[in-house]
Short mmCIF file of C-alpha atoms in Angstrom, two decimals:
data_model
loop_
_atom_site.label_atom_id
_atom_site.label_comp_id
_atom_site.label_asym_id
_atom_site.label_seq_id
_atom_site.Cartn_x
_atom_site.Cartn_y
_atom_site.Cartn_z
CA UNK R 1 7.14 10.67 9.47
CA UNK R 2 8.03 9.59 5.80
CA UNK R 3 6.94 6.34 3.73
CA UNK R 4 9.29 5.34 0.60
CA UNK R 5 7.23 3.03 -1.47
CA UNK R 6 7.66 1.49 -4.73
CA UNK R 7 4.71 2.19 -6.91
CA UNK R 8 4.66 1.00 -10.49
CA UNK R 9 0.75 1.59 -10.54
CA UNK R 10 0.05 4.11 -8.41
CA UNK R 11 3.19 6.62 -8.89
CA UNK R 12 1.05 9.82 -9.60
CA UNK R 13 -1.24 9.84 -7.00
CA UNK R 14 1.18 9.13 -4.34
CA UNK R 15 3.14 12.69 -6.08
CA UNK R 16 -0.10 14.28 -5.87
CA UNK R 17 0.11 14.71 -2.08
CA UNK R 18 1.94 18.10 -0.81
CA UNK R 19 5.71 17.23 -0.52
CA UNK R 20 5.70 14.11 -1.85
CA UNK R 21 8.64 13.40 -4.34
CA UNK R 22 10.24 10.49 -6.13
CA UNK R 23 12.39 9.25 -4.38
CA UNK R 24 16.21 10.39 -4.45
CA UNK R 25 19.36 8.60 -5.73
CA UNK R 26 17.72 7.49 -8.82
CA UNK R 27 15.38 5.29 -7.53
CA UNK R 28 12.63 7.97 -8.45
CA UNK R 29 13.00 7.45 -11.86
CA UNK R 30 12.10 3.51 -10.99
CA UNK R 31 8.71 4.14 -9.52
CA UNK R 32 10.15 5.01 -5.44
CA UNK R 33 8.04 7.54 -4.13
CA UNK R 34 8.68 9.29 -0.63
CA UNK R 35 5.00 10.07 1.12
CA UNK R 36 5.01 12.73 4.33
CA UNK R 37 2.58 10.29 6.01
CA UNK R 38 1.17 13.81 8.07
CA UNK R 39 0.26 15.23 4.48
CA UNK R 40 -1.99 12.87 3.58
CA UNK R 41 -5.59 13.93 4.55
CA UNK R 42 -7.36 12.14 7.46
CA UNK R 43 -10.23 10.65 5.49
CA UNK R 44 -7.34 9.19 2.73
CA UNK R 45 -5.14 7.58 5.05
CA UNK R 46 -6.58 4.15 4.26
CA UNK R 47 -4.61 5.15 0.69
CA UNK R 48 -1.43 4.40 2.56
CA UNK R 49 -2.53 1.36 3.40
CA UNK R 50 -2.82 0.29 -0.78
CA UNK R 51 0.57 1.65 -1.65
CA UNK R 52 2.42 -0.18 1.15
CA UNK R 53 0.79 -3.52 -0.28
CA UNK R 54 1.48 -2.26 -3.81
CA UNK R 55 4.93 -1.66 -2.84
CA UNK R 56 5.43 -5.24 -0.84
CA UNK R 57 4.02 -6.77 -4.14
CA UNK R 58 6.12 -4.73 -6.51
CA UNK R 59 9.21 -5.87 -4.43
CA UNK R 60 8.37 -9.36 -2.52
CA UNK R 61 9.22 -12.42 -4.41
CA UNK R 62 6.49 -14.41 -6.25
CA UNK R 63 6.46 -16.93 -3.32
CA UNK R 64 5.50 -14.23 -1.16
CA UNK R 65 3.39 -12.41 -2.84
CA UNK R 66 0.96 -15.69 -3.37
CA UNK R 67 1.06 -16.23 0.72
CA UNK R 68 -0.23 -12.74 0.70
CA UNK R 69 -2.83 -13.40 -1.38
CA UNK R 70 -3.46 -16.84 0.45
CA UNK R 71 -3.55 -14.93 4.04
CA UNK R 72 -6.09 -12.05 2.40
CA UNK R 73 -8.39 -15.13 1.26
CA UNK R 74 -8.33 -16.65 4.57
CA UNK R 75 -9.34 -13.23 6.21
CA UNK R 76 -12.31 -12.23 3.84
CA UNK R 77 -13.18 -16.24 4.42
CA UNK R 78 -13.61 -15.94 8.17
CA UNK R 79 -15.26 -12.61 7.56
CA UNK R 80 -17.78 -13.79 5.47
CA UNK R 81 -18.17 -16.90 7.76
CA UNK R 82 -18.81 -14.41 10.62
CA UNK R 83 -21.58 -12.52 8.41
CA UNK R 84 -23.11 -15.50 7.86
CA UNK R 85 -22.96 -16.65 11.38
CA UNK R 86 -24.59 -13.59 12.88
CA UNK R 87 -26.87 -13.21 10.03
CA UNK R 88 -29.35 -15.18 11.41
CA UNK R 89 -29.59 -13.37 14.95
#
C-alpha cells in the first residue's frame, strides 16, 4: 500500500524512505510525495501519522484546519482531565 501526501515541511524525510518518490505528473515538484507505507520501519510508523496531518493542513482550508486544531485541544483536554482524575488513586 502507497500514501501520496503533500509535504511542504517534511518533503525530505518522507524521500528518505526506500522507494519513496515525489510524486508523478508534476505534482512532485510541489511538495507530493508517494510513501510505500510497508517501507517504513515498524518503530517509525507513528511518522505516517505526522505527514498525513501535515498534508490535511497543507491542503484543508483555513476553516478546517482551525476545527482540527479545536478537536486536538479538546482531546489533550480530556486527557489531561483523566490524569488528573486518576492521579489521586
Amino acid at each position: 500500500p502507497v500514501i501520496t501526501t503533500k509535504l511542504p515541511e517534511s518533503r525530505d524525510h518522507a524521500l528518505s524512505y526506500p522507494d519513496a518518490f515525489p510524486t508523478r505528473y508534476g505534482l512532485g515538484k510541489h511538495g507530493w510525495v508517494t510513501i510505500f507505507v510497508d517501507k517504513v520501519p515498524e518503530q517509525e510508523c507513528e511518522v505516517l501519522f505526522d505527514f498525513v496531518e501535515e498534508s490535511y493542513r497543507a491542503v484543508a482550508t483555513k476553516t478546517l484546519v482551525k476545527r482540527l486544531d479545536a478537536e486536538i485541544a479538546a482531546q489533550k483536554d480530556t486527557v489531561t482531565d483523566h490524569d488528573a482524575d486518576t492521579s489521586g488513586e
